[in-house]
Amino acid sequence: MKSPLRRVSIFVFIAAIFAIAFLAAGTAFYFYSVNDRFRHNQMVVQRNILFAQNILLRVERGDTAEEIEITTEKYGMQWILDREQGKSLLMGAKLLGRQPTPSGFIDMLKKGDRIFVLINARGKLILFEDMKFKPYDPTIVWLYFGLTALVMGLIFWAIWFKLRPLKYLQRCIRKFGEGELQIHCKIDGTDEIAQVSQAIDEAIGRIRTLIQSRNLFIRNIMHELKTPLTKGLLTVQMLPDGKQKERLERIFMRLDSTISEFGTIEQLSSGQFPLNIRPIVMQDLVDQAIDLAMIEKEKGSYDIKPARIEGDFKLLSIALKNLIDNALKYSPDKHFRLLADARAIVVENRGEKLPHPLSFYTQPYTQGDEAISGLGLGLYIVDMITKAHGFTFRYEYRHGMNRFIIEF
């Protein structure tokens, strides 16, 4: 069973990892900023409470105003002596907290960016402003976050840039798989990706050479076979008319058709045969397949609905011809039945159920238990042609009949 991570692109995976890391860093810096703001406020509160307690102590001791003023300046506070000014400053101020004392209370108030300390000493109100207070500034925290994000972005870009050749290599391999044999996948460099690309490029070169050698070999064989066949057909034409001449003509024509079919299938399997898609009349397709099979039409029974399909007429007629050949070879009564409409073509014949799944018989050179003459390519050719069209090829056994179905 494949791991779910194997289904995810490596680039998407890396981007997701960095996105999660970025969110985690942002969250960490946010909570640090909140905590830092809290510590800053606590320090302000503690300093002001310490100052207020000191003032209360001096008031209780009966210190002079000058001594209180000295303590006020030492703590960076300003004593607001004007009562009306004090009322004006505290108008609309927000109470941050109150601490009771034996002689009254200490209030901390905030108005805008200003902090005030109001001391109630046995009914006497004393107001101070904290001149050292500075509002909390999170700039330094977010500056560090920005630097962290920049470093993470640079690392992400470096990794992305390093792995980017994999995209090129992927496209290159896909194009080669689609039949573009003249492609080159070599990437300059000495890292592991470059070494892999060089190895793949060398493998593609060797495969290209093998395919070219195979194509040349097949063309030479077809040429060498076509030459004596042509001579044979010309010789047969000079024979007197009769059953023997007719039989020889059919044999030579069947051999010529088989060789041509073999060449077409070779091109299709190597991805060098472009499909000629056009509308096809179902009856025409069946008639062409019977002509290619070179059989009497009476060997089959037909139920053909008026229909049109889209496909390559030449290839589909070859596929249907192979199904008809297969039905006649393996049918005890040497008879087949063909049904066709706009949805599917069905070729059926009497016989035992196939002992293996259809996929076993669609491998090249696979035949049934009876070693009937042939190359064992029939169902392989049918399967390959249907896949090239995007059709479905399947098998079923029903009421003593083997049914091979091409679904459009």
PDB file of N, CA and C in Angstrom, residues 225-277:
ATOM      1  N   LEU A 225       9.971  -9.871 -47.348  1.00  0.00           N
ATOM      2  CA  LEU A 225       8.790 -10.724 -47.481  1.00  0.00           C
ATOM      3  C   LEU A 225       7.878 -10.240 -48.602  1.00  0.00           C
ATOM      4  N   LYS A 226       7.784  -8.918 -48.751  1.00  0.00           N
ATOM      5  CA  LYS A 226       6.902  -8.370 -49.783  1.00  0.00           C
ATOM      6  C   LYS A 226       7.381  -8.734 -51.196  1.00  0.00           C
ATOM      7  N   THR A 227       8.696  -8.775 -51.360  1.00  0.00           N
ATOM      8  CA  THR A 227       9.232  -9.047 -52.705  1.00  0.00           C
ATOM      9  C   THR A 227       8.800 -10.415 -53.237  1.00  0.00           C
ATOM     10  N   PRO A 228       9.037 -11.525 -52.492  1.00  0.00           N
ATOM     11  CA  PRO A 228       8.578 -12.819 -53.007  1.00  0.00           C
ATOM     12  C   PRO A 228       7.055 -12.927 -53.091  1.00  0.00           C
ATOM     13  N   LEU A 229       6.347 -12.212 -52.174  1.00  0.00           N
ATOM     14  CA  LEU A 229       4.880 -12.250 -52.254  1.00  0.00           C
ATOM     15  C   LEU A 229       4.392 -11.614 -53.553  1.00  0.00           C
ATOM     16  N   THR A 230       4.995 -10.486 -53.897  1.00  0.00           N
ATOM     17  CA  THR A 230       4.607  -9.824 -55.145  1.00  0.00           C
ATOM     18  C   THR A 230       4.884 -10.723 -56.343  1.00  0.00           C
ATOM     19  N   LYS A 231       6.067 -11.344 -56.316  1.00  0.00           N
ATOM     20  CA  LYS A 231       6.407 -12.267 -57.404  1.00  0.00           C
ATOM     21  C   LYS A 231       5.446 -13.447 -57.441  1.00  0.00           C
ATOM     22  N   GLY A 232       5.090 -13.941 -56.236  1.00  0.00           N
ATOM     23  CA  GLY A 232       4.160 -15.063 -56.170  1.00  0.00           C
ATOM     24  C   GLY A 232       2.804 -14.713 -56.744  1.00  0.00           C
ATOM     25  N   LEU A 233       2.301 -13.492 -56.390  1.00  0.00           N
ATOM     26  CA  LEU A 233       1.004 -13.051 -56.916  1.00  0.00           C
ATOM     27  C   LEU A 233       1.045 -12.910 -58.438  1.00  0.00           C
ATOM     28  N   LEU A 234       2.153 -12.395 -58.957  1.00  0.00           N
ATOM     29  CA  LEU A 234       2.282 -12.256 -60.412  1.00  0.00           C
ATOM     30  C   LEU A 234       2.306 -13.624 -61.099  1.00  0.00           C
ATOM     31  N   THR A 235       2.980 -14.572 -60.441  1.00  0.00           N
ATOM     32  CA  THR A 235       3.048 -15.926 -60.999  1.00  0.00           C
ATOM     33  C   THR A 235       1.674 -16.567 -61.002  1.00  0.00           C
ATOM     34  N   VAL A 236       0.935 -16.382 -59.877  1.00  0.00           N
ATOM     35  CA  VAL A 236      -0.409 -16.963 -59.773  1.00  0.00           C
ATOM     36  C   VAL A 236      -1.322 -16.394 -60.852  1.00  0.00           C
ATOM     37  N   GLN A 237      -1.151 -15.097 -61.177  1.00  0.00           N
ATOM     38  CA  GLN A 237      -1.997 -14.472 -62.186  1.00  0.00           C
ATOM     39  C   GLN A 237      -1.839 -15.138 -63.561  1.00  0.00           C
ATOM     40  N   MET A 238      -0.686 -15.770 -63.771  1.00  0.00           N
ATOM     41  CA  MET A 238      -0.432 -16.414 -65.064  1.00  0.00           C
ATOM     42  C   MET A 238      -0.985 -17.833 -65.125  1.00  0.00           C
ATOM     43  N   LEU A 239      -1.473 -18.357 -63.983  1.00  0.00           N
ATOM     44  CA  LEU A 239      -2.056 -19.699 -63.975  1.00  0.00           C
ATOM     45  C   LEU A 239      -3.443 -19.654 -64.603  1.00  0.00           C
ATOM     46  N   PRO A 240      -3.874 -20.777 -65.149  1.00  0.00           N
ATOM     47  CA  PRO A 240      -5.240 -20.833 -65.702  1.00  0.00           C
ATOM     48  C   PRO A 240      -6.268 -20.713 -64.587  1.00  0.00           C
ATOM     49  N   ASP A 241      -7.409 -20.128 -64.918  1.00  0.00           N
ATOM     50  CA  ASP A 241      -8.469 -19.957 -63.922  1.00  0.00           C
ATOM     51  C   ASP A 241      -8.918 -21.298 -63.379  1.00  0.00           C
ATOM     52  N   GLY A 242      -9.227 -21.291 -62.080  1.00  0.00           N
ATOM     53  CA  GLY A 242      -9.687 -22.513 -61.430  1.00  0.00           C
ATOM     54  C   GLY A 242      -9.620 -22.356 -59.923  1.00  0.00           C
ATOM     55  N   LYS A 243     -10.080 -23.379 -59.240  1.00  0.00           N
ATOM     56  CA  LYS A 243     -10.096 -23.332 -57.774  1.00  0.00           C
ATOM     57  C   LYS A 243      -8.691 -23.218 -57.201  1.00  0.00           C
ATOM     58  N   GLN A 244      -7.720 -23.890 -57.813  1.00  0.00           N
ATOM     59  CA  GLN A 244      -6.349 -23.844 -57.324  1.00  0.00           C
ATOM     60  C   GLN A 244      -5.799 -22.416 -57.395  1.00  0.00           C
ATOM     61  N   LYS A 245      -6.060 -21.729 -58.507  1.00  0.00           N
ATOM     62  CA  LYS A 245      -5.603 -20.348 -58.655  1.00  0.00           C
ATOM     63  C   LYS A 245      -6.275 -19.442 -57.623  1.00  0.00           C
ATOM     64  N   GLU A 246      -7.578 -19.636 -57.456  1.00  0.00           N
ATOM     65  CA  GLU A 246      -8.310 -18.824 -56.486  1.00  0.00           C
ATOM     66  C   GLU A 246      -7.786 -19.030 -55.073  1.00  0.00           C
ATOM     67  N   ARG A 247      -7.493 -20.303 -54.751  1.00  0.00           N
ATOM     68  CA  ARG A 247      -6.987 -20.615 -53.421  1.00  0.00           C
ATOM     69  C   ARG A 247      -5.613 -19.978 -53.198  1.00  0.00           C
ATOM     70  N   LEU A 248      -4.737 -20.070 -54.181  1.00  0.00           N
ATOM     71  CA  LEU A 248      -3.398 -19.479 -54.062  1.00  0.00           C
ATOM     72  C   LEU A 248      -3.480 -17.949 -53.952  1.00  0.00           C
ATOM     73  N   GLU A 249      -4.384 -17.349 -54.705  1.00  0.00           N
ATOM     74  CA  GLU A 249      -4.553 -15.895 -54.624  1.00  0.00           C
ATOM     75  C   GLU A 249      -4.967 -15.473 -53.223  1.00  0.00           C
ATOM     76  N   ARG A 250      -5.896 -16.217 -52.664  1.00  0.00           N
ATOM     77  CA  ARG A 250      -6.363 -15.897 -51.302  1.00  0.00           C
ATOM     78  C   ARG A 250      -5.232 -16.048 -50.296  1.00  0.00           C
ATOM     79  N   ILE A 251      -4.416 -17.090 -50.480  1.00  0.00           N
ATOM     80  CA  ILE A 251      -3.294 -17.308 -49.551  1.00  0.00           C
ATOM     81  C   ILE A 251      -2.301 -16.156 -49.636  1.00  0.00           C
ATOM     82  N   PHE A 252      -1.920 -15.777 -50.849  1.00  0.00           N
ATOM     83  CA  PHE A 252      -0.953 -14.695 -51.011  1.00  0.00           C
ATOM     84  C   PHE A 252      -1.512 -13.363 -50.521  1.00  0.00           C
ATOM     85  N   MET A 253      -2.810 -13.135 -50.802  1.00  0.00           N
ATOM     86  CA  MET A 253      -3.415 -11.885 -50.348  1.00  0.00           C
ATOM     87  C   MET A 253      -3.502 -11.838 -48.823  1.00  0.00           C
ATOM     88  N   ARG A 254      -3.765 -12.998 -48.205  1.00  0.00           N
ATOM     89  CA  ARG A 254      -3.820 -13.046 -46.740  1.00  0.00           C
ATOM     90  C   ARG A 254      -2.443 -12.781 -46.134  1.00  0.00           C
ATOM     91  N   LEU A 255      -1.414 -13.356 -46.742  1.00  0.00           N
ATOM     92  CA  LEU A 255      -0.051 -13.118 -46.270  1.00  0.00           C
ATOM     93  C   LEU A 255       0.318 -11.645 -46.425  1.00  0.00           C
ATOM     94  N   ASP A 256      -0.029 -11.056 -47.573  1.00  0.00           N
ATOM     95  CA  ASP A 256       0.270  -9.641 -47.802  1.00  0.00           C
ATOM     96  C   ASP A 256      -0.464  -8.759 -46.790  1.00  0.00           C
ATOM     97  N   SER A 257      -1.727  -9.091 -46.523  1.00  0.00           N
ATOM     98  CA  SER A 257      -2.512  -8.337 -45.541  1.00  0.00           C
ATOM     99  C   SER A 257      -1.922  -8.472 -44.149  1.00  0.00           C
ATOM    100  N   THR A 258      -1.470  -9.683 -43.801  1.00  0.00           N
ATOM    101  CA  THR A 258      -0.890  -9.926 -42.472  1.00  0.00           C
ATOM    102  C   THR A 258       0.394  -9.136 -42.286  1.00  0.00           C
ATOM    103  N   ILE A 259       1.219  -9.082 -43.336  1.00  0.00           N
ATOM    104  CA  ILE A 259       2.474  -8.334 -43.242  1.00  0.00           C
ATOM    105  C   ILE A 259       2.197  -6.837 -43.095  1.00  0.00           C
ATOM    106  N   SER A 260       1.252  -6.325 -43.874  1.00  0.00           N
ATOM    107  CA  SER A 260       0.888  -4.910 -43.759  1.00  0.00           C
ATOM    108  C   SER A 260       0.327  -4.598 -42.371  1.00  0.00           C
ATOM    109  N   GLU A 261      -0.503  -5.505 -41.868  1.00  0.00           N
ATOM    110  CA  GLU A 261      -1.072  -5.333 -40.532  1.00  0.00           C
ATOM    111  C   GLU A 261       0.021  -5.334 -39.479  1.00  0.00           C
ATOM    112  N   PHE A 262       0.985  -6.232 -39.656  1.00  0.00           N
ATOM    113  CA  PHE A 262       2.101  -6.330 -38.723  1.00  0.00           C
ATOM    114  C   PHE A 262       2.882  -5.017 -38.688  1.00  0.00           C
ATOM    115  N   GLY A 263       3.098  -4.406 -39.857  1.00  0.00           N
ATOM    116  CA  GLY A 263       3.795  -3.120 -39.912  1.00  0.00           C
ATOM    117  C   GLY A 263       3.011  -2.022 -39.224  1.00  0.00           C
ATOM    118  N   THR A 264       1.698  -2.003 -39.429  1.00  0.00           N
ATOM    119  CA  THR A 264       0.849  -0.988 -38.791  1.00  0.00           C
ATOM    120  C   THR A 264       0.884  -1.122 -37.276  1.00  0.00           C
ATOM    121  N   ILE A 265       0.781  -2.346 -36.782  1.00  0.00           N
ATOM    122  CA  ILE A 265       0.787  -2.584 -35.338  1.00  0.00           C
ATOM    123  C   ILE A 265       2.135  -2.225 -34.744  1.00  0.00           C
ATOM    124  N   GLU A 266       3.206  -2.494 -35.484  1.00  0.00           N
ATOM    125  CA  GLU A 266       4.550  -2.137 -34.999  1.00  0.00           C
ATOM    126  C   GLU A 266       4.656  -0.630 -34.826  1.00  0.00           C
ATOM    127  N   GLN A 267       4.135   0.127 -35.797  1.00  0.00           N
ATOM    128  CA  GLN A 267       4.156   1.585 -35.701  1.00  0.00           C
ATOM    129  C   GLN A 267       3.291   2.072 -34.536  1.00  0.00           C
ATOM    130  N   LEU A 268       2.151   1.449 -34.349  1.00  0.00           N
ATOM    131  CA  LEU A 268       1.253   1.844 -33.264  1.00  0.00           C
ATOM    132  C   LEU A 268       1.900   1.582 -31.911  1.00  0.00           C
ATOM    133  N   SER A 269       2.536   0.425 -31.746  1.00  0.00           N
ATOM    134  CA  SER A 269       3.159   0.065 -30.463  1.00  0.00           C
ATOM    135  C   SER A 269       4.338   0.969 -30.136  1.00  0.00           C
ATOM    136  N   SER A 270       4.995   1.499 -31.169  1.00  0.00           N
ATOM    137  CA  SER A 270       6.135   2.383 -30.933  1.00  0.00           C
ATOM    138  C   SER A 270       5.718   3.850 -30.847  1.00  0.00           C
ATOM    139  N   GLY A 271       4.404   4.114 -30.925  1.00  0.00           N
ATOM    140  CA  GLY A 271       3.896   5.473 -30.803  1.00  0.00           C
ATOM    141  C   GLY A 271       4.124   6.327 -32.027  1.00  0.00           C
ATOM    142  N   GLN A 272       4.348   5.710 -33.174  1.00  0.00           N
ATOM    143  CA  GLN A 272       4.645   6.451 -34.398  1.00  0.00           C
ATOM    144  C   GLN A 272       3.514   6.349 -35.425  1.00  0.00           C
ATOM    145  N   PHE A 273       2.331   5.972 -34.983  1.00  0.00           N
ATOM    146  CA  PHE A 273       1.195   5.849 -35.900  1.00  0.00           C
ATOM    147  C   PHE A 273       0.108   6.804 -35.435  1.00  0.00           C
ATOM    148  N   PRO A 274      -0.023   7.974 -36.071  1.00  0.00           N
ATOM    149  CA  PRO A 274      -1.061   8.932 -35.653  1.00  0.00           C
ATOM    150  C   PRO A 274      -2.447   8.425 -36.021  1.00  0.00           C
ATOM    151  N   LEU A 275      -3.373   8.529 -35.084  1.00  0.00           N
ATOM    152  CA  LEU A 275      -4.738   8.077 -35.330  1.00  0.00           C
ATOM    153  C   LEU A 275      -5.438   9.025 -36.306  1.00  0.00           C
ATOM    154  N   ASN A 276      -6.120   8.456 -37.269  1.00  0.00           N
ATOM    155  CA  ASN A 276      -6.910   9.230 -38.227  1.00  0.00           C
ATOM    156  C   ASN A 276      -8.376   9.126 -37.807  1.00  0.00           C
ATOM    157  N   ILE A 277      -8.764   9.952 -36.862  1.00  0.00           N
ATOM    158  CA  ILE A 277     -10.112   9.887 -36.294  1.00  0.00           C
ATOM    159  C   ILE A 277     -11.113  10.535 -37.249  1.00  0.00           C
TER     160      ILE A 277
END
